[in-house]
PDB file of C-alpha atoms in Angstrom:
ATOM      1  CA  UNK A   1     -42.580 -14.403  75.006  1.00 59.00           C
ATOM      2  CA  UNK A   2     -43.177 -17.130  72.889  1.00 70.00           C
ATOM      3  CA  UNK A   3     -43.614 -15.197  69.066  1.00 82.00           C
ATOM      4  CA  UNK A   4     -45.978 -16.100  66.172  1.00 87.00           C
ATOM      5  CA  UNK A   5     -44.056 -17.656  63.349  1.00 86.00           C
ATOM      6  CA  UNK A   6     -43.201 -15.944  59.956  1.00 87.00           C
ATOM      7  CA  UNK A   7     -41.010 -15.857  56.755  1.00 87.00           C
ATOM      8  CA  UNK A   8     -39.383 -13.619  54.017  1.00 88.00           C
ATOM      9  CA  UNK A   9     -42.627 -14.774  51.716  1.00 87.00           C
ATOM     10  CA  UNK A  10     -44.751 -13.072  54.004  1.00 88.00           C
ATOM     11  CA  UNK A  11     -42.663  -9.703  54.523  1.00 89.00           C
ATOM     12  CA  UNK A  12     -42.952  -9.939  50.186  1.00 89.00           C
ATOM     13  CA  UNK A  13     -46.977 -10.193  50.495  1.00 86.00           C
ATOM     14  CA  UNK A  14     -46.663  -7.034  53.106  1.00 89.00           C
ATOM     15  CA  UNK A  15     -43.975  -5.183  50.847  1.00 90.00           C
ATOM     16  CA  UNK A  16     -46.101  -5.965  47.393  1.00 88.00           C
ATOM     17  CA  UNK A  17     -49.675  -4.233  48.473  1.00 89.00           C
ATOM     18  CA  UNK A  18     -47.600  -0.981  48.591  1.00 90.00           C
ATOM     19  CA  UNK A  19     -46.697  -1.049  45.080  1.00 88.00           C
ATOM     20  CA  UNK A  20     -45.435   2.621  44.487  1.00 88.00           C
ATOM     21  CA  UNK A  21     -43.279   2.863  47.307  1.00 90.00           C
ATOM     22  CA  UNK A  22     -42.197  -0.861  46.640  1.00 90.00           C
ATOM     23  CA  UNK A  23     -41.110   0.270  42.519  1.00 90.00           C
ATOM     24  CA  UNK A  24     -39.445   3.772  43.475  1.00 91.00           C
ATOM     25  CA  UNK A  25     -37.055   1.596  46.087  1.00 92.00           C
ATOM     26  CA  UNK A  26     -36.456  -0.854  43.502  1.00 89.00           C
ATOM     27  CA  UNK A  27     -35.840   1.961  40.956  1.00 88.00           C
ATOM     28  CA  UNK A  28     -33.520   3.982  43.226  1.00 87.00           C
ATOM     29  CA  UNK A  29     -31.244   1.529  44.441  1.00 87.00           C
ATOM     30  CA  UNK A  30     -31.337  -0.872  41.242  1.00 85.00           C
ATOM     31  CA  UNK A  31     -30.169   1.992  38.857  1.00 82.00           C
ATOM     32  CA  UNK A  32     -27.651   3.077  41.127  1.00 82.00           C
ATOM     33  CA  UNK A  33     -25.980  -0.573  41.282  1.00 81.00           C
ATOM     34  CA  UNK A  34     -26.543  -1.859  38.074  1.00 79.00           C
ATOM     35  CA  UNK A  35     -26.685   1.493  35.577  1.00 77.00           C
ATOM     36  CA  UNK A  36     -24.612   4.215  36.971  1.00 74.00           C
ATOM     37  CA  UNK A  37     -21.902   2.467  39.001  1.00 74.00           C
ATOM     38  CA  UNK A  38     -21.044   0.186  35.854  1.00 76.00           C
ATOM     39  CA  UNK A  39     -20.978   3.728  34.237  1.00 72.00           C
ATOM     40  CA  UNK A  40     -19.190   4.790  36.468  1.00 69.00           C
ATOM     41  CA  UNK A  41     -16.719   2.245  36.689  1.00 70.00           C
ATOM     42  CA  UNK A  42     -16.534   2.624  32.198  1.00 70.00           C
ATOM     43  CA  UNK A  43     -15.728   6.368  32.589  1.00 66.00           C
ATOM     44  CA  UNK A  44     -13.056   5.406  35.034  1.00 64.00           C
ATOM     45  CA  UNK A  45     -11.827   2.923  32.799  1.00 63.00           C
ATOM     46  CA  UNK A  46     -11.669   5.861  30.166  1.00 60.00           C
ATOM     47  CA  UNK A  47      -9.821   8.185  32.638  1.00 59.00           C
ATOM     48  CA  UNK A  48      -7.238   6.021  33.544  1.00 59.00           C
ATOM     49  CA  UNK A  49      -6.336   5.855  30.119  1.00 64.00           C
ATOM     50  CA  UNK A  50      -5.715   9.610  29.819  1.00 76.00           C
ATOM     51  CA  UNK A  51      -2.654  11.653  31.778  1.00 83.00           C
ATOM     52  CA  UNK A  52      -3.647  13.376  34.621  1.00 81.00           C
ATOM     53  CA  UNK A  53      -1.613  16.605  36.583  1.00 85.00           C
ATOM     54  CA  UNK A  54      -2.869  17.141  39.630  1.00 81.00           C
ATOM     55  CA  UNK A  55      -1.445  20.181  41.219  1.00 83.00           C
ATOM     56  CA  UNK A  56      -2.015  22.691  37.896  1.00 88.00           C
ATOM     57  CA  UNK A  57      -2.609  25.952  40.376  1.00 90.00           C
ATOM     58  CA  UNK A  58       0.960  24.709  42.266  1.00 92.00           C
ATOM     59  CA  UNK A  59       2.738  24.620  39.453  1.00 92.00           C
ATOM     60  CA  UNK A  60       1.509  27.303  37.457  1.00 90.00           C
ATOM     61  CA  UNK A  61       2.378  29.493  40.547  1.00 91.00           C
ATOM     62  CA  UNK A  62       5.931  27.614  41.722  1.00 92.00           C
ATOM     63  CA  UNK A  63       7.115  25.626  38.524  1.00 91.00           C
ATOM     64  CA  UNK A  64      10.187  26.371  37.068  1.00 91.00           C
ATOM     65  CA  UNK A  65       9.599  28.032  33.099  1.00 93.00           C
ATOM     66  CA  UNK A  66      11.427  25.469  30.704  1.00 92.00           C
ATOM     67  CA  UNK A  67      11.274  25.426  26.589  1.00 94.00           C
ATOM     68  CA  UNK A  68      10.052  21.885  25.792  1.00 94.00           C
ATOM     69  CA  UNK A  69      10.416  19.861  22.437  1.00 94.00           C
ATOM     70  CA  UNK A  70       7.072  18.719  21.448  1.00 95.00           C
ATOM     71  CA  UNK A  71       7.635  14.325  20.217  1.00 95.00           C
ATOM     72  CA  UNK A  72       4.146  13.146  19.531  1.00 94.00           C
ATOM     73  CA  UNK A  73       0.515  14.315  19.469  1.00 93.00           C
ATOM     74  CA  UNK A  74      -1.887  11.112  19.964  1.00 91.00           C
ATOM     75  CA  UNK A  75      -5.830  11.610  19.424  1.00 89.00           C
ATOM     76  CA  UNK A  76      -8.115  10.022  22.251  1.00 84.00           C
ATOM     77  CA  UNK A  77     -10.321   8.546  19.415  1.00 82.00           C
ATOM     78  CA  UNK A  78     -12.572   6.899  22.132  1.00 76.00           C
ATOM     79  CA  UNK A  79     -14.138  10.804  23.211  1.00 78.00           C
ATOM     80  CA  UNK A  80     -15.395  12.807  20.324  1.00 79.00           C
ATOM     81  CA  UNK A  81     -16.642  16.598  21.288  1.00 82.00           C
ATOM     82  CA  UNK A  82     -18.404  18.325  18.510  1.00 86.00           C
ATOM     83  CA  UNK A  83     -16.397  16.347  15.824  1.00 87.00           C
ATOM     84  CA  UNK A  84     -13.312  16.775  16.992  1.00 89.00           C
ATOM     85  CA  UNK A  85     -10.920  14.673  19.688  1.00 89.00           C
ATOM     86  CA  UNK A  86      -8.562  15.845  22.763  1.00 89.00           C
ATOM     87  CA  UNK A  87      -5.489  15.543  22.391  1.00 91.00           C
ATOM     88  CA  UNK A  88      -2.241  13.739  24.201  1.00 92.00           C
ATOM     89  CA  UNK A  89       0.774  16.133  23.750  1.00 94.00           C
ATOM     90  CA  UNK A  90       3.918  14.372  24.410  1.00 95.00           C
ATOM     91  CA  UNK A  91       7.238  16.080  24.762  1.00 95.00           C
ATOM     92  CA  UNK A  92      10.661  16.146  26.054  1.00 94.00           C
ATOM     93  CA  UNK A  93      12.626  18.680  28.732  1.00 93.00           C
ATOM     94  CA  UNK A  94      15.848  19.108  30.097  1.00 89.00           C
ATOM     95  CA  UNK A  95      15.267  19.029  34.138  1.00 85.00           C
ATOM     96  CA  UNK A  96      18.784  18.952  36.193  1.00 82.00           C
ATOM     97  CA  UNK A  97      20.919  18.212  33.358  1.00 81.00           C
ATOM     98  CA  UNK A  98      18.410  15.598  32.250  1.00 86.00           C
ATOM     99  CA  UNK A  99      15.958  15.086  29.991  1.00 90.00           C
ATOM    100  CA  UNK A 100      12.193  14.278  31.390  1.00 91.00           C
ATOM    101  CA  UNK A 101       9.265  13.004  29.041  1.00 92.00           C
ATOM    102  CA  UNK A 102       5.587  14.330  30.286  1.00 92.00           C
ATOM    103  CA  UNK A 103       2.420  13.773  28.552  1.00 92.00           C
ATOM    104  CA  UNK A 104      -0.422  16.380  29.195  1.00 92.00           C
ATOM    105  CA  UNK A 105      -4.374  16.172  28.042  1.00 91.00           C
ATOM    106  CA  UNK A 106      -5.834  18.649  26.402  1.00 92.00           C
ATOM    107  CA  UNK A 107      -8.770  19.976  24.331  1.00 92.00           C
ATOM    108  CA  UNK A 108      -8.011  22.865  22.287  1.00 90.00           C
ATOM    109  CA  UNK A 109      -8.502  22.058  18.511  1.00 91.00           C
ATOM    110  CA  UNK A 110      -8.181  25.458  17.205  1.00 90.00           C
ATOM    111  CA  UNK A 111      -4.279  25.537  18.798  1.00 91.00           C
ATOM    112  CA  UNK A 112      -3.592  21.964  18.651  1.00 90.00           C
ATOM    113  CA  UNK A 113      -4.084  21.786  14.784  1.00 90.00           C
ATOM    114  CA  UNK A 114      -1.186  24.029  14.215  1.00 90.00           C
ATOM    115  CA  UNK A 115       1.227  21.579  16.349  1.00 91.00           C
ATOM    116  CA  UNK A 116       4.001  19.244  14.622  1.00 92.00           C
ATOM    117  CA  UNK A 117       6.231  17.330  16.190  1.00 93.00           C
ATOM    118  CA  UNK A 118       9.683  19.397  16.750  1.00 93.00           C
ATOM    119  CA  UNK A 119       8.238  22.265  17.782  1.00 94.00           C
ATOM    120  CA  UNK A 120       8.840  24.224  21.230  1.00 95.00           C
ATOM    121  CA  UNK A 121       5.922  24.517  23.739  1.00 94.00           C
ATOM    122  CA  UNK A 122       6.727  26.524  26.791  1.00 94.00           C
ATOM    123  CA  UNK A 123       6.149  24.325  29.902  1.00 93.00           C
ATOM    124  CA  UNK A 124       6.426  24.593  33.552  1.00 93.00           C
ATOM    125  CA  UNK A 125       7.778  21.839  35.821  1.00 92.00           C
ATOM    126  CA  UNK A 126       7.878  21.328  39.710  1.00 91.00           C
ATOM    127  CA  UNK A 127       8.796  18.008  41.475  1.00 87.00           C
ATOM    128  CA  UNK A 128       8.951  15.735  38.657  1.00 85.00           C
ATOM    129  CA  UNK A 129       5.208  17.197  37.052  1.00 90.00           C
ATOM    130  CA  UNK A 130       5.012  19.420  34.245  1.00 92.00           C
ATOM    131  CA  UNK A 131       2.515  21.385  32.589  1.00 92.00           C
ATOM    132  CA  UNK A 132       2.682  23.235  29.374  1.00 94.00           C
ATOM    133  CA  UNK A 133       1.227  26.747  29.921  1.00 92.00           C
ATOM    134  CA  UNK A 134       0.029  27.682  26.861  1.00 93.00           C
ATOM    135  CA  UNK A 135      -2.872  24.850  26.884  1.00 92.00           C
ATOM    136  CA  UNK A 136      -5.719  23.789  29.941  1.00 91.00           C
ATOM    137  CA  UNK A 137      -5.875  20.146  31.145  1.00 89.00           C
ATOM    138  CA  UNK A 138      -8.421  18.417  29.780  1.00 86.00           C
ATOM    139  CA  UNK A 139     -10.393  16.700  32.191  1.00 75.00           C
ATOM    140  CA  UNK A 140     -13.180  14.059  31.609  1.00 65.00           C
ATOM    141  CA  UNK A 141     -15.806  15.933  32.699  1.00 59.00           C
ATOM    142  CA  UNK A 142     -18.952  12.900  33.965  1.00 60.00           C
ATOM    143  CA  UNK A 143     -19.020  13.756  37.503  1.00 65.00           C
ATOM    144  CA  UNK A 144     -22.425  15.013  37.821  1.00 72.00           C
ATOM    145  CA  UNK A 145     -22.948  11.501  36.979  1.00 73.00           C
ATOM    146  CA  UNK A 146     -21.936  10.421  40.422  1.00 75.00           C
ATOM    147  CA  UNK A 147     -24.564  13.479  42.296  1.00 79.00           C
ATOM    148  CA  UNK A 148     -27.102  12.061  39.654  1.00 82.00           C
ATOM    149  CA  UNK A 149     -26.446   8.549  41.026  1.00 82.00           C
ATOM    150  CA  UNK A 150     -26.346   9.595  44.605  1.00 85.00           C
ATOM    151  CA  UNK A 151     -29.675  11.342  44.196  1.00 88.00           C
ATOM    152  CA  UNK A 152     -31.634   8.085  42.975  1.00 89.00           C
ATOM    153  CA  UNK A 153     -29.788   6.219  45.697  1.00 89.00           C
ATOM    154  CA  UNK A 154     -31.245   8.666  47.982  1.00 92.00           C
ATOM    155  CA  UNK A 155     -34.642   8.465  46.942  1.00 93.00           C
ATOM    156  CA  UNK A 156     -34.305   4.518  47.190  1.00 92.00           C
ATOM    157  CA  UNK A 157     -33.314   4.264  50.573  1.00 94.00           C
ATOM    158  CA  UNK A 158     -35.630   6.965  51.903  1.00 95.00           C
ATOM    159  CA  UNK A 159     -38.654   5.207  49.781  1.00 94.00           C
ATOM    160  CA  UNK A 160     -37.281   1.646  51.577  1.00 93.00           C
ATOM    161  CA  UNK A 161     -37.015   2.815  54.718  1.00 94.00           C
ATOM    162  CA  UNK A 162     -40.992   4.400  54.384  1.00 93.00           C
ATOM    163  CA  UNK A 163     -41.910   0.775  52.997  1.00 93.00           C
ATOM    164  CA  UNK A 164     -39.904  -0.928  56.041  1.00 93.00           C
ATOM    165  CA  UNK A 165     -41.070   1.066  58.559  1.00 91.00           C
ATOM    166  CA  UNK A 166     -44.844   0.007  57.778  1.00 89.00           C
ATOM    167  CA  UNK A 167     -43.874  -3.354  57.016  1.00 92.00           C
ATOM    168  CA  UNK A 168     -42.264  -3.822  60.352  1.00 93.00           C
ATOM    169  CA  UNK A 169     -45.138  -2.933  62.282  1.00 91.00           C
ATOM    170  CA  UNK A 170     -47.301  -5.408  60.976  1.00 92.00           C
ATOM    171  CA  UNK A 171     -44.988  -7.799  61.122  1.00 93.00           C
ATOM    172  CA  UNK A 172     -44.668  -7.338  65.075  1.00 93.00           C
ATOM    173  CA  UNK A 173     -48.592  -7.861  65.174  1.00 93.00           C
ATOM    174  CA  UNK A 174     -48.396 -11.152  63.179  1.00 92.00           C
ATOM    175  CA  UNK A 175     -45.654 -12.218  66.074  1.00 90.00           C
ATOM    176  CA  UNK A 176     -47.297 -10.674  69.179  1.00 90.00           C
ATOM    177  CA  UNK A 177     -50.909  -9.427  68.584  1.00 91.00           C
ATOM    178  CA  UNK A 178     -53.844 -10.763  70.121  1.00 91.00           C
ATOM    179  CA  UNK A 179     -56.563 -12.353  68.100  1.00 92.00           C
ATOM    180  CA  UNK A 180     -59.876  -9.580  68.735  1.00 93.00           C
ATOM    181  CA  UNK A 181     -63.148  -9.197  66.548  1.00 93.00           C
ATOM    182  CA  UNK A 182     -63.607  -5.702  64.863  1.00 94.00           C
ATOM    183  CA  UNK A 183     -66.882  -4.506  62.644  1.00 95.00           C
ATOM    184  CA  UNK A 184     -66.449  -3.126  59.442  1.00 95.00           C
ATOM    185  CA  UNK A 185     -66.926  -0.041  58.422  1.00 95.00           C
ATOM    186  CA  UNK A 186     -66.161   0.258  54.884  1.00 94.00           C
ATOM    187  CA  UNK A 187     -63.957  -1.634  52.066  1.00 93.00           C
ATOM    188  CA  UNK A 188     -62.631   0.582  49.596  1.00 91.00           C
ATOM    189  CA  UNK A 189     -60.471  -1.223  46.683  1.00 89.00           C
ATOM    190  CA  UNK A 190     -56.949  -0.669  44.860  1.00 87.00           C
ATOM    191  CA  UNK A 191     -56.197  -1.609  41.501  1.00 83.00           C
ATOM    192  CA  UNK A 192     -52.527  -1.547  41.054  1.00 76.00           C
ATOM    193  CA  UNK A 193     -50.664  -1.318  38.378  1.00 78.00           C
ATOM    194  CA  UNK A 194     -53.021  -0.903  35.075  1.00 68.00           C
ATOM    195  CA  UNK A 195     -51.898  -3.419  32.948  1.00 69.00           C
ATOM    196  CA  UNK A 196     -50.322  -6.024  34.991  1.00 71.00           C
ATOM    197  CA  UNK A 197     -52.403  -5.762  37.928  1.00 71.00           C
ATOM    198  CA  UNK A 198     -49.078  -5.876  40.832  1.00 81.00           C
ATOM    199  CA  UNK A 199     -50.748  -4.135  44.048  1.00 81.00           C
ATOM    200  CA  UNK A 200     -54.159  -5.567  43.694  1.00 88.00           C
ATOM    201  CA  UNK A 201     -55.300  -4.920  47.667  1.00 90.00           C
ATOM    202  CA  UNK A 202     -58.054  -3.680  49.860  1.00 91.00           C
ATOM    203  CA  UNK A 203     -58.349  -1.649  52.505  1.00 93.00           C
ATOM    204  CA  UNK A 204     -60.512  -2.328  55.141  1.00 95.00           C
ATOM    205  CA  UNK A 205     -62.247   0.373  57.700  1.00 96.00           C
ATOM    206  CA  UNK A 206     -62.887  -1.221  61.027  1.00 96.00           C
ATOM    207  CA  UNK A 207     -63.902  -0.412  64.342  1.00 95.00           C
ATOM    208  CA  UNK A 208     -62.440  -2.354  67.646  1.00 93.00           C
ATOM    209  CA  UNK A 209     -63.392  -0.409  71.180  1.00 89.00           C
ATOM    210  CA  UNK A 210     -65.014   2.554  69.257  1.00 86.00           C
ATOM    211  CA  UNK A 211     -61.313   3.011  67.837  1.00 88.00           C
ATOM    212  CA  UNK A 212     -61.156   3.385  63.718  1.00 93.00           C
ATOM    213  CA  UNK A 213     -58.410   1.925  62.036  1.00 93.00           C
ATOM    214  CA  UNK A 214     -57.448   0.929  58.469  1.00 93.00           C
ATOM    215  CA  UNK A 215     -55.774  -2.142  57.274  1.00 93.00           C
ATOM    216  CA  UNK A 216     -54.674  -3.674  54.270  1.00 92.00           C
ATOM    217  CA  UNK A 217     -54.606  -6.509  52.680  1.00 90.00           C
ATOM    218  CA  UNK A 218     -54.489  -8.537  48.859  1.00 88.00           C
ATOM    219  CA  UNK A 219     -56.707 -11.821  50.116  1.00 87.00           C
ATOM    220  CA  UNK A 220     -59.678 -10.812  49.274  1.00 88.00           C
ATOM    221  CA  UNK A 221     -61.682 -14.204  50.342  1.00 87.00           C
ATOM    222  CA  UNK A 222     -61.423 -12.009  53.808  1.00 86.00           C
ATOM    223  CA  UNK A 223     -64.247 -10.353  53.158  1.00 87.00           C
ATOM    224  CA  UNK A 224     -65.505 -12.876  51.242  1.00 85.00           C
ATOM    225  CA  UNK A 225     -69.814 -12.955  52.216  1.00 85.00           C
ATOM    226  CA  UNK A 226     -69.221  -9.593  54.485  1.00 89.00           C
ATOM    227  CA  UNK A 227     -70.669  -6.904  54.615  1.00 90.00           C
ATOM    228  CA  UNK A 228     -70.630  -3.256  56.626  1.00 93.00           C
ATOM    229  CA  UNK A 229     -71.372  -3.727  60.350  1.00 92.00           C
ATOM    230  CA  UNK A 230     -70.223  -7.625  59.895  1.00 94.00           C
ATOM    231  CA  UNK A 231     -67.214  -8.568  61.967  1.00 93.00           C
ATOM    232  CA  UNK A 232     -64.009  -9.595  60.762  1.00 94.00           C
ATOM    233  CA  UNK A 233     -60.941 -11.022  62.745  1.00 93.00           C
ATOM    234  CA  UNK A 234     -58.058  -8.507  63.608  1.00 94.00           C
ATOM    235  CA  UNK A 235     -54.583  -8.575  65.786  1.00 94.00           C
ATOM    236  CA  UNK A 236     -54.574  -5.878  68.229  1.00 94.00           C
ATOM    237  CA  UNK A 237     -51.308  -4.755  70.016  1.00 92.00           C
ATOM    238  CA  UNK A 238     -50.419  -5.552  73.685  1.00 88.00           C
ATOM    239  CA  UNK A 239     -50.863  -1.897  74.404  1.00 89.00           C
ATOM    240  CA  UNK A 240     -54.290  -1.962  72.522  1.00 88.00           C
ATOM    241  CA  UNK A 241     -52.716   0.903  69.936  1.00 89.00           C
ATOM    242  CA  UNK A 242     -52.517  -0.433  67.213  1.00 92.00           C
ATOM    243  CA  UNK A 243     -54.073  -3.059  64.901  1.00 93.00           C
ATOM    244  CA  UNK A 244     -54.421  -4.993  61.485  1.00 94.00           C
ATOM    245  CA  UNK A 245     -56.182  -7.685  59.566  1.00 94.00           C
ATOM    246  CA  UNK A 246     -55.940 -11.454  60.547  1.00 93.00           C
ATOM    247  CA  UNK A 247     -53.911 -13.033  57.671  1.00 91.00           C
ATOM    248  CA  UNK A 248     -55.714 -16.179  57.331  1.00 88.00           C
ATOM    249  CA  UNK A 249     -53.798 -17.500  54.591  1.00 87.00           C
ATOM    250  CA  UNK A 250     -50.407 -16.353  56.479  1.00 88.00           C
ATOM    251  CA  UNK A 251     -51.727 -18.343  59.314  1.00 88.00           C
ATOM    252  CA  UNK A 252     -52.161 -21.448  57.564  1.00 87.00           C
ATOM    253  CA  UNK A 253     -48.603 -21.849  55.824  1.00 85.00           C
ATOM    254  CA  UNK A 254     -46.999 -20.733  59.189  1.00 85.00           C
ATOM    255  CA  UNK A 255     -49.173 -23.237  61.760  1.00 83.00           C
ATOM    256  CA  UNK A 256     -50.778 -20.380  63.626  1.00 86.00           C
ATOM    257  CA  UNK A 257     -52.864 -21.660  66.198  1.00 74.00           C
ATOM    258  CA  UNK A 258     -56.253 -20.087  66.535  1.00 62.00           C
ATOM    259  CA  UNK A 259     -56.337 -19.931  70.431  1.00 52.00           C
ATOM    260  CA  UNK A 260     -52.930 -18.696  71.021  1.00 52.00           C
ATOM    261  CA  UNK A 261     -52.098 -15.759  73.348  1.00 49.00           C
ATOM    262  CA  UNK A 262     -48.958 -13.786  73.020  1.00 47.00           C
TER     263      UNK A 262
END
């Protein structure tokens, strides 16, 4: 079968009349690739910059107790909770017969501000990790941003696969339907956006082999002189189930030719 020519510009005209599903696709996927995986990608940046244990539970319940000499405490001046920064405690242990330096994240200003360097910190150490166990790892705590993201991406691609699926079928008419006369019904109108007018279309009401069906379209010069109970040019499916509009001006930028039979 020899198909009916036709082009991304006219899957945009198709995709454009549907304006609100056509915006919350956009929305969904858009913020998700270019607001919160840059964000995303930032906080890593941030995380990667802090120390990180990742076994606490293991070696709070299997690390060996040591006495630690406490070298440095650094501020993370780049997070700021309620005035106040977490902390990077540095220190120094003897593991084997030799000495180890760990560095452990933590947020705990009322303890923290009574630290200076030299004192002892009780720690716990297994397989090269340590932990001091009078303090709780700080962690930087943005992952709801990834569920928030992965929400909105949701949303997107369920939105774009409603748009899609509607688009697709009238795309397969413009390929394959055959060129049938149907009588109006009714023409009802949709204004689109308010201020910028995107979405401007019509729907038409027709009747083809006392079947109703609706179809839409934004070139208005289709109905142009008609009125109800005039006839207006439609594609109807092989199988005669389904129909839509005649896209004249479609037609004429893709060579359609009036007598042809798919």
């Amino acid at each position: 079968m020899e198909y009916r020519k036709t082009n991304l510009k006219t899957i945009w005209q198709r995709a454009k009349i549907r304006p609100i599903l056509l915006l919350i696709s956009f929305q969904g996927i858009a913020f998700t690739l270019f607001l919160f995986i840059p964000l995303a990608l930032m906080i890593n940046s941030f995380k990667s910059d802090l120390p990180y244990v990742d076994n606490v539970e293991e070696i709070e319940s299997n690390g060996i107790k040591e006495n630690a000499i406490l070298i440095n405490i650094e501020s993370v001046n780049n997070i700021t909770i309620n005035g106040d920064n977490p902390q990077i405690l540095t220190y120094e242990f003897e593991s084997n017969g030799e000495k180890e330096q760990s560095k452990f994240n933590v947020f705990d200003p009322q303890k923290t501000n009574k630290l200076k360097k030299g004192d002892i910190i009780p720690i716990k150490h297994l397989d090269g990790k340590s932990i001091p166990t009078e303090f709780e790892q700080y962690s930087f705590g943005f992952d709801f941003i990834y569920y928030v993201a992965l929400v909105f991406l949701l949303v997107g691609l369920v939105f774009c696969y409603l748009l899609y699926s509607r688009i697709k079928k009238e795309i397969y008419l413009y390929k394959t339907g055959r060129i049938k006369e149907g009588k109006i019904i009714s023409i009802s109108h949709n204004k689109g956006f308010t201020f910028s007018k995107f979405g401007m279309s019509m729907d038409v009401h027709y009747e083809y082999k006392n079947n109703v069906s609706k179809s839409r379209s934004n070139n208005f010069a289709l109905t142009n002189n008609k009125s109800i109970g005039d006839t207006i040019k439609i594609l109807v499916s092989q199988d005669g189930k389904t129909s839509c509009l005649y896209p004249k001006l479609i037609a004429e930028i893709n060579d359609w030719k009036e007598n042809y039979v798919a």
